Coordinates of C-alpha atoms in Angstrom, one line a residue:
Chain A
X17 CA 28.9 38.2 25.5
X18 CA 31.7 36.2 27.5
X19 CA 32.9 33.0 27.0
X20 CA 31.1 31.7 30.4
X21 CA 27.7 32.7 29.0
X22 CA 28.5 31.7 25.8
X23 CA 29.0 27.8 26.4
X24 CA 26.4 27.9 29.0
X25 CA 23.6 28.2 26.6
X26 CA 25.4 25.9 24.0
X27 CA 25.7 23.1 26.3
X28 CA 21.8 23.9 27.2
X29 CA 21.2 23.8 23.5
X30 CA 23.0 20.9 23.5
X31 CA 21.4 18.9 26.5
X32 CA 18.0 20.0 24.9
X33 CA 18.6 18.5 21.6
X34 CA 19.7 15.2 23.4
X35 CA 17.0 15.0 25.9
X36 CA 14.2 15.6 22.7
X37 CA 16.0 12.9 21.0
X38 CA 15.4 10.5 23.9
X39 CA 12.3 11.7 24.4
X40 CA 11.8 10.4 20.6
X41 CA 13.3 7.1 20.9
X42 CA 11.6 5.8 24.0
X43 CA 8.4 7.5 24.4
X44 CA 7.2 8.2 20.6
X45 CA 9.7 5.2 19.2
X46 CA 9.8 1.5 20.0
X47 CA 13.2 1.1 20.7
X48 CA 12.9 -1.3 23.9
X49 CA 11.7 -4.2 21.4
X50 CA 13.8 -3.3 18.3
X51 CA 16.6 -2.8 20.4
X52 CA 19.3 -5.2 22.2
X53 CA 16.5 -6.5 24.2
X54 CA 16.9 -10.1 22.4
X55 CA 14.8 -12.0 19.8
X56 CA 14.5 -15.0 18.6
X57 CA 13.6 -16.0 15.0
X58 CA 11.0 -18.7 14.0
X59 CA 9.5 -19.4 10.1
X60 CA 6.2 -20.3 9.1
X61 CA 4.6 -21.0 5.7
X62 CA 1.6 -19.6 4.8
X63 CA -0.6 -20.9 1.4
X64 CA -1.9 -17.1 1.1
X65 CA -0.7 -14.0 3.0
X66 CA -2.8 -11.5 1.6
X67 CA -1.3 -7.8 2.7
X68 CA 1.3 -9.0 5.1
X69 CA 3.9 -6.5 4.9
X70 CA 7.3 -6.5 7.0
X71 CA 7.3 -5.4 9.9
X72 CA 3.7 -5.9 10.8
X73 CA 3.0 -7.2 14.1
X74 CA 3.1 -10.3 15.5
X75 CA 0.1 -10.5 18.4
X76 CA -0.9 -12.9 21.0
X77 CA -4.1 -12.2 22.8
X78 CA -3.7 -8.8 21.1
X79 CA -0.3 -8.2 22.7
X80 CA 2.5 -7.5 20.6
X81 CA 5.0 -9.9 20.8
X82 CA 7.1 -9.8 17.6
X83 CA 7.2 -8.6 14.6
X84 CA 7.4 -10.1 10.9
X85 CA 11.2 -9.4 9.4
X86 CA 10.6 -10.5 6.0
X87 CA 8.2 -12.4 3.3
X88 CA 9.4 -14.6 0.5
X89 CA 8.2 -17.0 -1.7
X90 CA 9.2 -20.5 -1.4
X91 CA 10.2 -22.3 -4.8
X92 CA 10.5 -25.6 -3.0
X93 CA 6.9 -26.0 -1.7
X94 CA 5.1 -22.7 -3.4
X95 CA 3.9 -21.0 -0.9
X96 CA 4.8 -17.9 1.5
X97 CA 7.6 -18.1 3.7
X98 CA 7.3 -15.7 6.4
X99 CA 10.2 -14.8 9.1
X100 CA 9.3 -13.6 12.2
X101 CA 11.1 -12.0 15.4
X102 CA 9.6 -12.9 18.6
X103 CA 10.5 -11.1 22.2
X104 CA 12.8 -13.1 23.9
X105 CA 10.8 -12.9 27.0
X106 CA 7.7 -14.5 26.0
X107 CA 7.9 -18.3 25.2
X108 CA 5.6 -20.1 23.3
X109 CA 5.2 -24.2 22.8
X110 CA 6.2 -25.5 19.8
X111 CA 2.5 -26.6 18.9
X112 CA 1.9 -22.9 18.4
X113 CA -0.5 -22.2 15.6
X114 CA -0.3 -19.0 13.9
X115 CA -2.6 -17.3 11.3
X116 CA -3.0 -14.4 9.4
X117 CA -5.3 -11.8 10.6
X118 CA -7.0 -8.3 9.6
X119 CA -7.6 -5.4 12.6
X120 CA -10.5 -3.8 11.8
X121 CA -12.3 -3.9 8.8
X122 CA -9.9 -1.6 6.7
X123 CA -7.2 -2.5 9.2
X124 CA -3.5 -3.0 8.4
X125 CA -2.9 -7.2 8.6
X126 CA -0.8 -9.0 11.3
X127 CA 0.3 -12.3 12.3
X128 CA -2.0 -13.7 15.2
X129 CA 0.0 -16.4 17.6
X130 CA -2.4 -18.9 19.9
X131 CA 0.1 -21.0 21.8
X132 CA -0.3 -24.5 21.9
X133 CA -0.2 -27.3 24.8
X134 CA 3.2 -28.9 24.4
X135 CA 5.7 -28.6 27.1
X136 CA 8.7 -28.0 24.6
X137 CA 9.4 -24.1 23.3
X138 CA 10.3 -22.4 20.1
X139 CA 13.6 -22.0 19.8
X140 CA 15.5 -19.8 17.1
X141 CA 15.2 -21.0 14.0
X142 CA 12.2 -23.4 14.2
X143 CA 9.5 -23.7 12.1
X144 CA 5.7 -23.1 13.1
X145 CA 3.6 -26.4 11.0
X146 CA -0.2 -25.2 12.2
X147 CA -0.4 -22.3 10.2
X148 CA -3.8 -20.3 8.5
X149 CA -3.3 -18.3 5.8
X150 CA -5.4 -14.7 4.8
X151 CA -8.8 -14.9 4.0
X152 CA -9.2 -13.6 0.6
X153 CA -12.4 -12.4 -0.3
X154 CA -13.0 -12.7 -3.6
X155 CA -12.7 -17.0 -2.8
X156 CA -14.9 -16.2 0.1
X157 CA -17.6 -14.1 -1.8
X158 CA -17.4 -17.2 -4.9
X159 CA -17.7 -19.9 -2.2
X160 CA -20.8 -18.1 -0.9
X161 CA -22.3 -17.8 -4.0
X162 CA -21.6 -21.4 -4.9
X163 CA -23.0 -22.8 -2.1
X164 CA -26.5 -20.7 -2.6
X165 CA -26.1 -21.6 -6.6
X166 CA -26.1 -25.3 -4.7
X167 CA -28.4 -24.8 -2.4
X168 CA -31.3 -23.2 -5.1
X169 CA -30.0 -26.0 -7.5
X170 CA -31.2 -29.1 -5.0
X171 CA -34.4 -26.5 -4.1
X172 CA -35.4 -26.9 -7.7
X173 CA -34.7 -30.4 -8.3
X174 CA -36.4 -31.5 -5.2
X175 CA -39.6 -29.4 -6.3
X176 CA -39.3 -30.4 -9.9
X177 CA -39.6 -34.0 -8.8
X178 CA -42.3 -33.2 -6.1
X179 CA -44.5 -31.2 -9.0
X180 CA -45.3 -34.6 -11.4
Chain B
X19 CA 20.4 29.5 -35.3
X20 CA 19.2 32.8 -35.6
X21 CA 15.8 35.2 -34.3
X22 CA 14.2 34.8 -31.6
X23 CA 13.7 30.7 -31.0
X24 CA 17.9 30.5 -31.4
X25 CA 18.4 33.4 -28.5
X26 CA 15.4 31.8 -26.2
X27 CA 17.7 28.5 -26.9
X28 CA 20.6 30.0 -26.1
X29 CA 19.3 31.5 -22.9
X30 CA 18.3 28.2 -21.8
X31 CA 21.5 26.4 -22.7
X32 CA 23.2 29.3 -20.4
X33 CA 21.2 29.2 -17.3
X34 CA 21.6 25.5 -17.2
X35 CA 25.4 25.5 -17.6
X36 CA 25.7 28.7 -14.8
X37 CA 23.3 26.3 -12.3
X38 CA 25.7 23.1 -12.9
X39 CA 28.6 25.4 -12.7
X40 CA 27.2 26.7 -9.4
X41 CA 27.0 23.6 -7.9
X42 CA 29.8 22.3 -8.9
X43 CA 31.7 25.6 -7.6
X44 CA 29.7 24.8 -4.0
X45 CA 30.9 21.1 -4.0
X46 CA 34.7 22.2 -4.1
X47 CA 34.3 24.6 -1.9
X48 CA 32.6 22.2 0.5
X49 CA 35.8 20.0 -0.6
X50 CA 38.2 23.2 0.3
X51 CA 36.2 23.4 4.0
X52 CA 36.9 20.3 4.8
X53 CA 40.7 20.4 4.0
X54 CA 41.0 23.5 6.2
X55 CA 38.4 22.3 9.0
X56 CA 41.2 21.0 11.1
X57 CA 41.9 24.9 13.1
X58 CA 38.2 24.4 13.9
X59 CA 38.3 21.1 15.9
X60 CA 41.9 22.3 17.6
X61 CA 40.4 25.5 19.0
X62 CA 36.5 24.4 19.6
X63 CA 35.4 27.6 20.9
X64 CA 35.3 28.8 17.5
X65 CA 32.7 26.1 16.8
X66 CA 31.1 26.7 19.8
X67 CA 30.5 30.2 19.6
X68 CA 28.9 29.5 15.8
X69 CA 26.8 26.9 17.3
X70 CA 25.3 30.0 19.7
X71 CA 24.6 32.1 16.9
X72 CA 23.2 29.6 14.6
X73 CA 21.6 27.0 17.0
X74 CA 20.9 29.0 20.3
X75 CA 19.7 32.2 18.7
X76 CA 17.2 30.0 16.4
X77 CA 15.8 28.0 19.6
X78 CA 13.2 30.4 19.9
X79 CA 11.7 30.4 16.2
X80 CA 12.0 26.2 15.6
X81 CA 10.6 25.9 19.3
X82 CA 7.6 27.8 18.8
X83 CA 7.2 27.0 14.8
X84 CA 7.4 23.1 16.0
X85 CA 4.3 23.7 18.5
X86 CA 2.2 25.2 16.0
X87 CA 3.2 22.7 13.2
X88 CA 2.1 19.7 15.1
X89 CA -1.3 21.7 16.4
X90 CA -2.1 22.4 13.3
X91 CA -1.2 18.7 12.0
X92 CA -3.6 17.5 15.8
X93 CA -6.3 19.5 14.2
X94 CA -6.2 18.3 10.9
X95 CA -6.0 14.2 11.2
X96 CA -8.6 14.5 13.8
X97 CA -11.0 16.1 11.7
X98 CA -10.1 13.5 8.8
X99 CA -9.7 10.3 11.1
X100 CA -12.5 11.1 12.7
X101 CA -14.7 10.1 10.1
X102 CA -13.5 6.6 10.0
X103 CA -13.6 6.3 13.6
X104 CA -10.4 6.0 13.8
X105 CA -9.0 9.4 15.9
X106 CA -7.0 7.9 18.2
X107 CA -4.5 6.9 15.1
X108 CA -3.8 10.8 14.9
X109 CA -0.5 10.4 17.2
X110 CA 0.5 8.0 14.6
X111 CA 0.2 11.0 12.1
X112 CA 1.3 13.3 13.9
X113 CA 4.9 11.5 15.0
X114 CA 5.2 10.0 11.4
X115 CA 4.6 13.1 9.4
X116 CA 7.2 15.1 11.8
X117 CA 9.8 12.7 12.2
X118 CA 10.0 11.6 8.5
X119 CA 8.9 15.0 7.1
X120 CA 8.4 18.1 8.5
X121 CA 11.0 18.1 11.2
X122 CA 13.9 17.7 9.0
X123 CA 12.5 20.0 6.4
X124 CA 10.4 22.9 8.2
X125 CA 13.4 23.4 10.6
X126 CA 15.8 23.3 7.5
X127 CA 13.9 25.6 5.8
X128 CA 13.1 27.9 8.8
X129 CA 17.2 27.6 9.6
X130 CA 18.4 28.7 6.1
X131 CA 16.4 31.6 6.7
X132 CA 17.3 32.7 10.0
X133 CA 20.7 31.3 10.3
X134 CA 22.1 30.9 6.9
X135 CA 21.3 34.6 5.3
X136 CA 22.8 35.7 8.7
X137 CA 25.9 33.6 8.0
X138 CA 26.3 34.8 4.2
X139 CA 25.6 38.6 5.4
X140 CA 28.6 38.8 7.6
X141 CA 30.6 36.7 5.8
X142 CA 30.0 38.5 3.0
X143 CA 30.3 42.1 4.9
X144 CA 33.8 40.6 6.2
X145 CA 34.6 40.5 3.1
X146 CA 33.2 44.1 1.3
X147 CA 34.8 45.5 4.2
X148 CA 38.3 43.4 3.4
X149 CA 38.4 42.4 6.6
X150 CA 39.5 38.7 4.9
X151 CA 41.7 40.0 2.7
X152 CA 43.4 41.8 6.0
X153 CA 43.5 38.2 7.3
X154 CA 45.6 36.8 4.7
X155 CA 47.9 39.6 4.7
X156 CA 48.7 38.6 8.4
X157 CA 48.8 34.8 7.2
X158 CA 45.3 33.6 8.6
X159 CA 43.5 31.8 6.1
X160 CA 40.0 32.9 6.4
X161 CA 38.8 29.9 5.1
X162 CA 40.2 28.3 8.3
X163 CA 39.3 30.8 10.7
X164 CA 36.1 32.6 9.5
X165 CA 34.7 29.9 7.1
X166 CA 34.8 26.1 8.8
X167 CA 33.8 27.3 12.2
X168 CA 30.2 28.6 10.7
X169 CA 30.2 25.7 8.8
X170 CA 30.6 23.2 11.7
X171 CA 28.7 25.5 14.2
X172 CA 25.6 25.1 11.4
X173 CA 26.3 21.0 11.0
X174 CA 26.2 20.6 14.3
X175 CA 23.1 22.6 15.1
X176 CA 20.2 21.7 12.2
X177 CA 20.2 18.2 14.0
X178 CA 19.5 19.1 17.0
X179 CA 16.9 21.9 16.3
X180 CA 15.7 18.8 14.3
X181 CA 15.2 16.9 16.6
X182 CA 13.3 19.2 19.2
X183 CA 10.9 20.5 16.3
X184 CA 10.0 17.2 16.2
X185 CA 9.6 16.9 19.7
X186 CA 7.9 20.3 20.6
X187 CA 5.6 18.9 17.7
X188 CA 4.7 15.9 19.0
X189 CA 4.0 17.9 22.6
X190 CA 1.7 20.2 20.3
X191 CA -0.3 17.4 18.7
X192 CA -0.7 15.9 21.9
X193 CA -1.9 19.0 23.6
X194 CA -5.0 19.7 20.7
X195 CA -5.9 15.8 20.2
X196 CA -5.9 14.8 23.9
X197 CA -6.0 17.9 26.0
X198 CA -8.3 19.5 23.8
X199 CA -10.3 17.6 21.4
X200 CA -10.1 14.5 24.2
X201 CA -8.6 11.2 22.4
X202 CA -7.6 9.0 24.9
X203 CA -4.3 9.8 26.0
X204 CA -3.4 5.9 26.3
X205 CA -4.2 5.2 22.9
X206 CA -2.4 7.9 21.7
X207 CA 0.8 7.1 23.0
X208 CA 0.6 3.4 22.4
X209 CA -0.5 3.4 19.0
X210 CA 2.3 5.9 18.3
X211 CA 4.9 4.0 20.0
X212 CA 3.5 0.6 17.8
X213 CA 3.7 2.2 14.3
X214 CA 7.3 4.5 15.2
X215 CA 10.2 2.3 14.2
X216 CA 13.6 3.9 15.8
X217 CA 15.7 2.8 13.2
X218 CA 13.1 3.8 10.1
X219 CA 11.6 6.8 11.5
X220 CA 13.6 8.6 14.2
X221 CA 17.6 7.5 12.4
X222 CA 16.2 8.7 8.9
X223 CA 14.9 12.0 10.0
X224 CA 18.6 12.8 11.8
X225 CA 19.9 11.5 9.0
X226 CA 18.3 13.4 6.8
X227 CA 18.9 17.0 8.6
X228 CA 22.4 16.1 8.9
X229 CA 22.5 16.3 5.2
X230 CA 19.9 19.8 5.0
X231 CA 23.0 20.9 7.8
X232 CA 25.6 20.3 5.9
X233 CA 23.5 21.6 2.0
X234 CA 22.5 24.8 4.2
X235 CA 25.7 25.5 5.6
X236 CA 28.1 24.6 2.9
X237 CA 25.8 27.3 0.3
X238 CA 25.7 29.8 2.7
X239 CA 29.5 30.8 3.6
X240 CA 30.0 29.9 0.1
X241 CA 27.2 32.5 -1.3
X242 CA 29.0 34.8 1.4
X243 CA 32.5 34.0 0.4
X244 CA 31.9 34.6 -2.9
X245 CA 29.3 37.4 -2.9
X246 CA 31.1 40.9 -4.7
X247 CA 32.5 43.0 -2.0
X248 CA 29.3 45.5 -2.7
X249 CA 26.5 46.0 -0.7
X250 CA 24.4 45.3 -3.9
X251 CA 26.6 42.2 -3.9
X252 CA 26.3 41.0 -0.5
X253 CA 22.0 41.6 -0.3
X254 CA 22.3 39.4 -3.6
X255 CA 24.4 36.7 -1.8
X256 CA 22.1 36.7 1.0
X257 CA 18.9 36.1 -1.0
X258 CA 20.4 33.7 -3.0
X259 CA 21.6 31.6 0.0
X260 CA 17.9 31.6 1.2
X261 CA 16.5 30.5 -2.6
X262 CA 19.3 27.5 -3.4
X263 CA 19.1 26.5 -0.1
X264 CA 15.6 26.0 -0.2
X265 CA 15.3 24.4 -3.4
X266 CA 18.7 22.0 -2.4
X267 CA 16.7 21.1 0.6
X268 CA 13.6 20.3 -1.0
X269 CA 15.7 18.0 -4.0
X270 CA 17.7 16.2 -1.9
X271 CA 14.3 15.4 0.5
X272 CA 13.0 13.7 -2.4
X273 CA 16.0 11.9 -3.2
X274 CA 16.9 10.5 0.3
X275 CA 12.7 9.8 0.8
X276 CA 13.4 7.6 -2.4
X277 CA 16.4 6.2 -1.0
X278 CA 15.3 5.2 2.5
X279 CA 11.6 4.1 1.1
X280 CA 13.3 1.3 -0.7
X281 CA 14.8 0.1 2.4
X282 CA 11.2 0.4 3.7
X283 CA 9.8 -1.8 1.1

């Protein structure tokens, strides 16, 4: 085989291996949001988390707008301190409330954003105040329970004192 | 020690000292390469023509390996997903799966079995046949001229052959899930481009074969280097380069998974 040939098909190969590379980056990968696109970082502290892991998505309306860059615990006020990158080209006021959120039933958790009314925006490095944490459902299940245990308790009373 | 426990011991005390010796042997050799690797990069073709015979010629077998691979893994995670009515999350395993997983390591595997026993073979031949030995007599070193190239031409084709098993994979999954089984195509893609990080996923995976590239290579022109100039000798070499390079690629998978997973968290 001459050498004409020879690099013809390498520099195919080549082209190939490049072209399937950015076929994974931008069609199968997210690398428009990840990438030099811009974000901007805000904090928010959470009393309960529940699965949040990093990197799970941050979503307004359902749209992904962000995602969470890391979790740690806060000695100063004991609670969750969660980091978030938000898309530098959607703004949101800085009465945003944000809360922690389930998709699904079995579903992976995210951070749900509902913007608020105020005419100022987040900037990097602020702070969200309005924040919900994860519903955990053992508390839920024992409040349940203790409002029926309530609920049958006053049943009881009120019949014992109607019975005499 | 004596009888039959004391020889059994003995055995194993030997095999385990001729395996670290082994490796050890291929890591200065790998060392020796790269000393003499400098001939390669001043006359490329040399590379070039390697990268033909390792990459090119292999096209075919990754291509169509890739395409059935991600069929099989459509079929699969449809039929699982589906019962928690959640199939249009099979892109999701599909891309992961390939691009963590299988791309780097089927098309490892699949290349140190098409390309590497082809590289110990003639190297090995080359040898039996003293064609090296006629090198150095004429002041070549063969380690420059013979050895490097194959070595680079293999580096700098696992990669990419990566890369488009992967891809092709992908194409495959997509063809059974949406074109077949009909998951909406929409959801498909989306979901896959949510959960795909390019940094976590698609870097790792190159990463990854760019290590199997260099394992592959660097144990098969050393198996062929070293094989006895027989022709007992060199079919020995080239099964051997098929079996170490196999098991190095599945150890080191599971050491760089641990590695890269703690970055995950």
């Amino acid at each position: 085989m001459n050498r004409a040939t020879l690099n013809l098909w390498v520099g195919f190969f080549v082209l190939l291996g490049f072209l399937a590379f950015l076929m994974l980056a931008f069609k199968v990968g997210n690398l428009n949001l990840d990438g030099s696109g811009g974000t901007y970082e805000v904090v928010a502290h959470f009393d309960n988390i529940g699965q949040l892991k990093e990197r799970a998505p941050v979503r307004s309306s359902g749209v992904l707008v962000g995602r969470v860059h890391s979790v740690r615990f806060d000695t100063l006020h004991y609670n969750a301190e969660v980091h978030m990158v938000i898309d530098t080209q959607y703004h949101f006021p800085v009465d945003s409330s944000v809360s922690v959120l389930t998709s699904g039933i079995l579903g992976e958790q995210y951070v749900g954003l509902d913007a608020g009314g105020d005419d100022k925006m987040l900037k990097n490095g602020d702070e969200i105040k309005l924040t919900q944490g994860a519903m955990v459902l053992e508390r839920l299940i024992g409040q349940f329970l203790f409002n029926k245990a309530q609920e049958g308790g006053t049943d009881k009373t009120s019949t014992d004192k109607g019975a005499p | 020690m004596r009888g039959a426990w004391g020889h059994g011991l003995r055995t194993v005390g030997d095999t385990t000292l001729s395996i670290v010796g082994r490796i050890g042997a291929v890591v200065l050799f790998l060392g020796q390469i790269l000393r003499h690797s400098g001939t390669s990069f001043r006359r490329f073709g040399l590379v070039i023509r390697e990268v033909y015979f390792a990459g090119v010629q292999s096209l075919i077998i990754i291509l169509v390996s890739g395409l059935f691979v991600g069929m099989v893994l459509g079929l699969q995670g449809f039929e699982t997903l589906q019962s928690y009515g959640s199939s249009e999350s099979v892109g999701v395993l599909v891309a992961l799966s390939l691009m963590r997983e299988l791309g780097p390591v089927v098309s490892a595997l699949l290349f140190a079995s098409r390309a590497g026993s082809a590289i110990t073979a003639e190297i090995g031949l080359m040898k039996a046949t003293e064609q090296l030995s006629a090198m150095e007599m004429m002041a070549v070193n063969p380690l420059a001229r013979v050895v490097a190239p194959r070595f680079w031409g293999g580096v700098i084709s696992l990669p990419l052959l990566a890369v488009l098993f992967a891809a092709m994979g992908i194409l495959g999954g997509f063809l059974v899930t949406v074109v077949m089984l009909g998951v909406d195509s929409g959801a498909f893609w989306s979901q896959m481009q949510a959960a795909v990080d390019f940094h976590h996923d698609i870097l790792n995976g190159v990463i990854k074969s760019l290590v199997f590239g260099v394992a592959v290579s660097a144990i098969a022109t050393f198996e062929g280097y070293e094989a006895p100039p027989t022709a007992e000798g060199v079919s020995g070499a080239t099964t051997r380069t098929v079996v170490s390079s196999s098991l190095a690629i599945l150890a080191l998978d599971l050491l760089l998974t641990a590695f890269m997973m703690k970055g995950w968290n």
